[in-house]
JSON list of C-alpha atoms in Angstrom, two decimals:
[
{"chain": "A", "resi": 143, "resn": "MET", "atom": "CA", "xyz": [-141.60, -19.50, 115.34]},
{"chain": "A", "resi": 144, "resn": "ASP", "atom": "CA", "xyz": [-145.04, -18.46, 115.11]},
{"chain": "A", "resi": 145, "resn": "GLN", "atom": "CA", "xyz": [-146.75, -16.37, 112.55]},
{"chain": "A", "resi": 146, "resn": "LYS", "atom": "CA", "xyz": [-146.80, -13.24, 114.58]},
{"chain": "A", "resi": 147, "resn": "SER", "atom": "CA", "xyz": [-143.12, -13.25, 115.41]},
{"chain": "A", "resi": 148, "resn": "LEU", "atom": "CA", "xyz": [-142.30, -14.03, 111.81]},
{"chain": "A", "resi": 149, "resn": "GLU", "atom": "CA", "xyz": [-144.33, -11.05, 110.73]},
{"chain": "A", "resi": 150, "resn": "GLN", "atom": "CA", "xyz": [-142.58, -8.85, 113.28]},
{"chain": "A", "resi": 151, "resn": "LEU", "atom": "CA", "xyz": [-139.17, -10.04, 112.12]},
{"chain": "A", "resi": 152, "resn": "MET", "atom": "CA", "xyz": [-140.10, -9.46, 108.49]},
{"chain": "A", "resi": 153, "resn": "SER", "atom": "CA", "xyz": [-141.52, -6.09, 109.33]},
{"chain": "A", "resi": 154, "resn": "LYS", "atom": "CA", "xyz": [-138.37, -5.14, 111.16]},
{"chain": "A", "resi": 155, "resn": "LEU", "atom": "CA", "xyz": [-136.11, -6.31, 108.30]},
{"chain": "A", "resi": 156, "resn": "LEU", "atom": "CA", "xyz": [-138.27, -4.62, 105.70]},
{"chain": "A", "resi": 157, "resn": "GLY", "atom": "CA", "xyz": [-138.38, -1.45, 107.83]},
{"chain": "A", "resi": 158, "resn": "ASN", "atom": "CA", "xyz": [-134.57, -1.35, 108.01]},
{"chain": "A", "resi": 159, "resn": "LYS", "atom": "CA", "xyz": [-134.28, -1.92, 104.28]},
{"chain": "A", "resi": 160, "resn": "LEU", "atom": "CA", "xyz": [-137.01, 0.60, 103.58]},
{"chain": "A", "resi": 161, "resn": "ASP", "atom": "CA", "xyz": [-135.26, 3.19, 105.75]},
{"chain": "A", "resi": 162, "resn": "ALA", "atom": "CA", "xyz": [-132.04, 2.66, 103.77]},
{"chain": "A", "resi": 163, "resn": "VAL", "atom": "CA", "xyz": [-133.93, 2.98, 100.48]},
{"chain": "A", "resi": 164, "resn": "LEU", "atom": "CA", "xyz": [-135.70, 6.13, 101.67]},
{"chain": "A", "resi": 165, "resn": "LYS", "atom": "CA", "xyz": [-132.41, 7.62, 102.82]},
{"chain": "A", "resi": 166, "resn": "THR", "atom": "CA", "xyz": [-130.91, 6.85, 99.40]},
{"chain": "A", "resi": 167, "resn": "LEU", "atom": "CA", "xyz": [-133.95, 8.42, 97.73]},
{"chain": "A", "resi": 168, "resn": "ASP", "atom": "CA", "xyz": [-133.53, 11.55, 99.88]},
{"chain": "A", "resi": 169, "resn": "ASN", "atom": "CA", "xyz": [-129.88, 11.77, 98.83]},
{"chain": "A", "resi": 170, "resn": "LEU", "atom": "CA", "xyz": [-130.88, 11.31, 95.19]},
{"chain": "A", "resi": 171, "resn": "GLN", "atom": "CA", "xyz": [-133.55, 13.98, 95.50]},
{"chain": "A", "resi": 172, "resn": "SER", "atom": "CA", "xyz": [-131.03, 16.39, 97.05]},
{"chain": "A", "resi": 173, "resn": "LYS", "atom": "CA", "xyz": [-128.60, 15.69, 94.22]},
{"chain": "A", "resi": 174, "resn": "MET", "atom": "CA", "xyz": [-131.37, 16.13, 91.64]},
{"chain": "A", "resi": 175, "resn": "ASP", "atom": "CA", "xyz": [-132.20, 19.52, 93.20]},
{"chain": "A", "resi": 176, "resn": "LYS", "atom": "CA", "xyz": [-128.55, 20.51, 92.90]},
{"chain": "A", "resi": 177, "resn": "ILE", "atom": "CA", "xyz": [-128.48, 19.32, 89.28]},
{"chain": "A", "resi": 178, "resn": "ASP", "atom": "CA", "xyz": [-131.63, 21.35, 88.55]},
{"chain": "A", "resi": 179, "resn": "LYS", "atom": "CA", "xyz": [-130.00, 24.44, 90.06]},
{"chain": "A", "resi": 180, "resn": "LEU", "atom": "CA", "xyz": [-126.83, 23.81, 88.05]},
{"chain": "A", "resi": 181, "resn": "GLU", "atom": "CA", "xyz": [-128.88, 23.38, 84.88]},
{"chain": "A", "resi": 182, "resn": "GLU", "atom": "CA", "xyz": [-130.70, 26.63, 85.63]},
{"chain": "A", "resi": 183, "resn": "SER", "atom": "CA", "xyz": [-127.35, 28.40, 86.15]},
{"chain": "A", "resi": 184, "resn": "ILE", "atom": "CA", "xyz": [-125.96, 26.95, 82.94]},
{"chain": "A", "resi": 185, "resn": "ASN", "atom": "CA", "xyz": [-129.04, 28.09, 81.01]},
{"chain": "A", "resi": 186, "resn": "PHE", "atom": "CA", "xyz": [-128.70, 31.58, 82.48]},
{"chain": "A", "resi": 187, "resn": "LEU", "atom": "CA", "xyz": [-124.99, 31.75, 81.62]},
{"chain": "A", "resi": 188, "resn": "SER", "atom": "CA", "xyz": [-125.67, 30.43, 78.14]},
{"chain": "A", "resi": 189, "resn": "LYS", "atom": "CA", "xyz": [-128.27, 33.16, 77.56]},
{"chain": "A", "resi": 190, "resn": "GLU", "atom": "CA", "xyz": [-125.84, 35.79, 78.89]},
{"chain": "A", "resi": 191, "resn": "TYR", "atom": "CA", "xyz": [-123.14, 34.42, 76.59]},
{"chain": "A", "resi": 192, "resn": "ASP", "atom": "CA", "xyz": [-125.54, 34.57, 73.64]},
{"chain": "A", "resi": 193, "resn": "ASP", "atom": "CA", "xyz": [-126.36, 38.19, 74.54]},
{"chain": "A", "resi": 194, "resn": "PHE", "atom": "CA", "xyz": [-122.66, 39.10, 74.71]},
{"chain": "A", "resi": 195, "resn": "ILE", "atom": "CA", "xyz": [-121.77, 37.79, 71.26]},
{"chain": "A", "resi": 196, "resn": "PRO", "atom": "CA", "xyz": [-123.57, 40.56, 69.28]},
{"chain": "A", "resi": 197, "resn": "LYS", "atom": "CA", "xyz": [-122.34, 43.19, 71.74]},
{"chain": "A", "resi": 198, "resn": "ILE", "atom": "CA", "xyz": [-118.75, 42.01, 71.30]},
{"chain": "A", "resi": 199, "resn": "LYS", "atom": "CA", "xyz": [-119.12, 42.01, 67.50]},
{"chain": "A", "resi": 200, "resn": "SER", "atom": "CA", "xyz": [-120.55, 45.52, 67.63]},
{"chain": "A", "resi": 201, "resn": "LEU", "atom": "CA", "xyz": [-117.69, 46.74, 69.83]},
{"chain": "A", "resi": 202, "resn": "GLU", "atom": "CA", "xyz": [-115.14, 45.09, 67.54]},
{"chain": "A", "resi": 203, "resn": "GLU", "atom": "CA", "xyz": [-116.71, 46.79, 64.51]},
{"chain": "A", "resi": 204, "resn": "GLU", "atom": "CA", "xyz": [-116.71, 50.15, 66.29]},
{"chain": "A", "resi": 205, "resn": "ASN", "atom": "CA", "xyz": [-113.12, 49.64, 67.40]},
{"chain": "A", "resi": 206, "resn": "SER", "atom": "CA", "xyz": [-112.12, 48.86, 63.81]},
{"chain": "A", "resi": 207, "resn": "ARG", "atom": "CA", "xyz": [-113.98, 51.93, 62.54]},
{"chain": "A", "resi": 208, "resn": "LEU", "atom": "CA", "xyz": [-112.31, 54.13, 65.16]},
{"chain": "A", "resi": 209, "resn": "ALA", "atom": "CA", "xyz": [-108.89, 52.68, 64.31]},
{"chain": "A", "resi": 210, "resn": "ASP", "atom": "CA", "xyz": [-109.48, 53.50, 60.62]},
{"chain": "A", "resi": 211, "resn": "GLU", "atom": "CA", "xyz": [-110.67, 56.99, 61.53]},
{"chain": "A", "resi": 212, "resn": "ASN", "atom": "CA", "xyz": [-107.61, 57.43, 63.75]},
{"chain": "A", "resi": 213, "resn": "VAL", "atom": "CA", "xyz": [-105.32, 56.53, 60.83]},
{"chain": "A", "resi": 214, "resn": "CYS", "atom": "CA", "xyz": [-107.13, 59.05, 58.61]},
{"chain": "A", "resi": 215, "resn": "LEU", "atom": "CA", "xyz": [-106.96, 61.76, 61.28]},
{"chain": "A", "resi": 216, "resn": "LYS", "atom": "CA", "xyz": [-103.23, 61.15, 61.82]},
{"chain": "A", "resi": 217, "resn": "ALA", "atom": "CA", "xyz": [-102.65, 61.47, 58.08]},
{"chain": "A", "resi": 218, "resn": "GLU", "atom": "CA", "xyz": [-104.74, 64.66, 57.99]},
{"chain": "A", "resi": 219, "resn": "ILE", "atom": "CA", "xyz": [-102.80, 66.11, 60.93]},
{"chain": "A", "resi": 220, "resn": "GLN", "atom": "CA", "xyz": [-99.52, 65.24, 59.20]},
{"chain": "A", "resi": 221, "resn": "ASN", "atom": "CA", "xyz": [-100.72, 66.91, 55.98]},
{"chain": "A", "resi": 222, "resn": "THR", "atom": "CA", "xyz": [-101.86, 69.97, 57.93]},
{"chain": "A", "resi": 223, "resn": "ALA", "atom": "CA", "xyz": [-98.51, 70.13, 59.75]},
{"chain": "A", "resi": 224, "resn": "ASN", "atom": "CA", "xyz": [-96.67, 69.87, 56.44]},
{"chain": "A", "resi": 225, "resn": "SER", "atom": "CA", "xyz": [-98.87, 72.58, 54.91]},
{"chain": "A", "resi": 226, "resn": "LEU", "atom": "CA", "xyz": [-98.30, 74.80, 57.94]},
{"chain": "A", "resi": 227, "resn": "LYS", "atom": "CA", "xyz": [-94.55, 74.32, 57.67]},
{"chain": "A", "resi": 228, "resn": "ILE", "atom": "CA", "xyz": [-94.64, 75.22, 53.97]},
{"chain": "A", "resi": 229, "resn": "MET", "atom": "CA", "xyz": [-96.85, 78.25, 54.63]},
{"chain": "A", "resi": 230, "resn": "LYS", "atom": "CA", "xyz": [-94.55, 79.46, 57.41]},
{"chain": "A", "resi": 231, "resn": "GLN", "atom": "CA", "xyz": [-91.61, 79.19, 55.05]},
{"chain": "A", "resi": 232, "resn": "GLU", "atom": "CA", "xyz": [-93.53, 81.01, 52.31]},
{"chain": "A", "resi": 233, "resn": "LEU", "atom": "CA", "xyz": [-94.54, 83.73, 54.78]},
{"chain": "A", "resi": 234, "resn": "ASN", "atom": "CA", "xyz": [-90.95, 84.10, 55.92]},
{"chain": "A", "resi": 235, "resn": "ASN", "atom": "CA", "xyz": [-89.82, 84.31, 52.28]},
{"chain": "A", "resi": 236, "resn": "ALA", "atom": "CA", "xyz": [-92.49, 86.94, 51.55]},
{"chain": "A", "resi": 237, "resn": "GLU", "atom": "CA", "xyz": [-91.48, 88.95, 54.63]},
{"chain": "A", "resi": 238, "resn": "GLN", "atom": "CA", "xyz": [-87.82, 88.74, 53.68]},
{"chain": "A", "resi": 239, "resn": "TYR", "atom": "CA", "xyz": [-88.64, 89.78, 50.12]},
{"chain": "A", "resi": 240, "resn": "SER", "atom": "CA", "xyz": [-90.72, 92.73, 51.32]},
{"chain": "A", "resi": 241, "resn": "ARG", "atom": "CA", "xyz": [-87.79, 93.88, 53.50]},
{"chain": "A", "resi": 242, "resn": "ARG", "atom": "CA", "xyz": [-85.09, 93.26, 50.90]},
{"chain": "A", "resi": 243, "resn": "ASP", "atom": "CA", "xyz": [-84.40, 96.96, 50.43]},
{"chain": "A", "resi": 244, "resn": "CYS", "atom": "CA", "xyz": [-85.49, 98.28, 53.83]},
{"chain": "A", "resi": 245, "resn": "ILE", "atom": "CA", "xyz": [-83.14, 100.16, 56.10]},
{"chain": "A", "resi": 246, "resn": "GLU", "atom": "CA", "xyz": [-83.89, 101.86, 59.40]},
{"chain": "A", "resi": 247, "resn": "ILE", "atom": "CA", "xyz": [-81.88, 104.89, 60.42]},
{"chain": "A", "resi": 248, "resn": "LYS", "atom": "CA", "xyz": [-82.15, 105.94, 64.07]},
{"chain": "A", "resi": 249, "resn": "GLY", "atom": "CA", "xyz": [-81.14, 109.04, 65.96]},
{"chain": "A", "resi": 250, "resn": "ILE", "atom": "CA", "xyz": [-81.84, 111.70, 63.34]},
{"chain": "A", "resi": 251, "resn": "PRO", "atom": "CA", "xyz": [-83.68, 114.66, 64.87]},
{"chain": "A", "resi": 252, "resn": "ILE", "atom": "CA", "xyz": [-87.00, 115.62, 63.30]},
{"chain": "A", "resi": 253, "resn": "GLN", "atom": "CA", "xyz": [-86.86, 118.79, 61.20]},
{"chain": "A", "resi": 254, "resn": "ARG", "atom": "CA", "xyz": [-89.92, 120.80, 60.40]},
{"chain": "A", "resi": 255, "resn": "ASN", "atom": "CA", "xyz": [-91.13, 120.28, 56.79]},
{"chain": "A", "resi": 256, "resn": "GLU", "atom": "CA", "xyz": [-88.43, 117.68, 56.16]},
{"chain": "A", "resi": 257, "resn": "VAL", "atom": "CA", "xyz": [-88.40, 115.52, 53.04]},
{"chain": "A", "resi": 258, "resn": "CYS", "atom": "CA", "xyz": [-87.44, 112.00, 54.04]},
{"chain": "A", "resi": 259, "resn": "ASN", "atom": "CA", "xyz": [-85.80, 111.21, 50.67]},
{"chain": "A", "resi": 260, "resn": "GLU", "atom": "CA", "xyz": [-83.48, 114.19, 51.20]},
{"chain": "A", "resi": 261, "resn": "VAL", "atom": "CA", "xyz": [-82.62, 112.99, 54.72]},
{"chain": "A", "resi": 262, "resn": "VAL", "atom": "CA", "xyz": [-81.73, 109.54, 53.29]},
{"chain": "A", "resi": 263, "resn": "LYS", "atom": "CA", "xyz": [-79.52, 111.08, 50.59]},
{"chain": "A", "resi": 264, "resn": "THR", "atom": "CA", "xyz": [-77.79, 113.31, 53.17]},
{"chain": "A", "resi": 265, "resn": "VAL", "atom": "CA", "xyz": [-77.05, 110.30, 55.40]},
{"chain": "A", "resi": 266, "resn": "GLY", "atom": "CA", "xyz": [-75.70, 108.50, 52.30]},
{"chain": "A", "resi": 267, "resn": "ASP", "atom": "CA", "xyz": [-73.40, 111.42, 51.53]},
{"chain": "A", "resi": 268, "resn": "LEU", "atom": "CA", "xyz": [-72.13, 111.41, 55.15]},
{"chain": "A", "resi": 269, "resn": "ILE", "atom": "CA", "xyz": [-71.17, 107.73, 54.96]},
{"chain": "A", "resi": 270, "resn": "GLY", "atom": "CA", "xyz": [-69.78, 107.97, 51.42]},
{"chain": "A", "resi": 271, "resn": "VAL", "atom": "CA", "xyz": [-72.61, 106.31, 49.51]},
{"chain": "A", "resi": 272, "resn": "ASP", "atom": "CA", "xyz": [-74.13, 108.05, 46.50]},
{"chain": "A", "resi": 273, "resn": "ILE", "atom": "CA", "xyz": [-77.94, 107.62, 46.75]},
{"chain": "A", "resi": 274, "resn": "LYS", "atom": "CA", "xyz": [-80.22, 108.82, 43.97]},
{"chain": "A", "resi": 275, "resn": "ASP", "atom": "CA", "xyz": [-84.01, 109.33, 44.08]},
{"chain": "A", "resi": 276, "resn": "GLN", "atom": "CA", "xyz": [-84.54, 106.23, 41.88]},
{"chain": "A", "resi": 277, "resn": "ASP", "atom": "CA", "xyz": [-82.63, 104.16, 44.51]},
{"chain": "A", "resi": 278, "resn": "ILE", "atom": "CA", "xyz": [-85.34, 104.96, 47.09]},
{"chain": "A", "resi": 279, "resn": "SER", "atom": "CA", "xyz": [-88.67, 103.18, 46.74]},
{"chain": "A", "resi": 280, "resn": "VAL", "atom": "CA", "xyz": [-90.26, 104.61, 49.91]},
{"chain": "A", "resi": 281, "resn": "SER", "atom": "CA", "xyz": [-88.99, 106.67, 52.82]},
{"chain": "A", "resi": 282, "resn": "HIS", "atom": "CA", "xyz": [-90.87, 107.76, 55.91]},
{"chain": "A", "resi": 283, "resn": "ARG", "atom": "CA", "xyz": [-90.53, 108.28, 59.63]},
{"chain": "A", "resi": 284, "resn": "LEU", "atom": "CA", "xyz": [-91.66, 105.49, 61.96]},
{"chain": "A", "resi": 285, "resn": "ALA", "atom": "CA", "xyz": [-94.14, 106.27, 64.68]},
{"chain": "A", "resi": 286, "resn": "ALA", "atom": "CA", "xyz": [-92.54, 106.96, 68.04]},
{"chain": "A", "resi": 287, "resn": "LYS", "atom": "CA", "xyz": [-92.61, 103.98, 70.41]},
{"chain": "A", "resi": 288, "resn": "THR", "atom": "CA", "xyz": [-94.92, 104.39, 73.37]},
{"chain": "A", "resi": 289, "resn": "ASN", "atom": "CA", "xyz": [-93.86, 103.16, 76.79]},
{"chain": "A", "resi": 290, "resn": "SER", "atom": "CA", "xyz": [-96.40, 100.46, 77.66]},
{"chain": "A", "resi": 291, "resn": "ASN", "atom": "CA", "xyz": [-95.26, 100.44, 81.31]},
{"chain": "A", "resi": 292, "resn": "ALA", "atom": "CA", "xyz": [-96.20, 104.10, 81.84]},
{"chain": "A", "resi": 293, "resn": "CYS", "atom": "CA", "xyz": [-99.17, 104.84, 84.10]}
]
């Protein structure tokens, strides 16, 4: 084998080996590019995560504050409801007390210059009840009802 053919053979062998090495380097470069992109994505996600932590803490604090406020408002509503119930009962008691000696007599025709106390005593006599002036605190005619459906 001469020098020239030996060189060609070596060149061919080295060329094949070099092609394989270059192909491997291309694959490595492609994988390095993918790793760089993954690293970039991880860095981005890490920054986003770091940004979310204070936001989550803030929302948790606000949620806790709103839950506390909700408890206070529920207690206040319950107190108000209890007060309202008591006031309604007190109003009912006051209305009942104010009407304790009230009586309404219907169907008695109006007389000119009538004295209502005398009308009450006359009605008492007719039903067999003796009524004295001191038994009557107030007597008066009620206003006539108006028909709200009239045109």
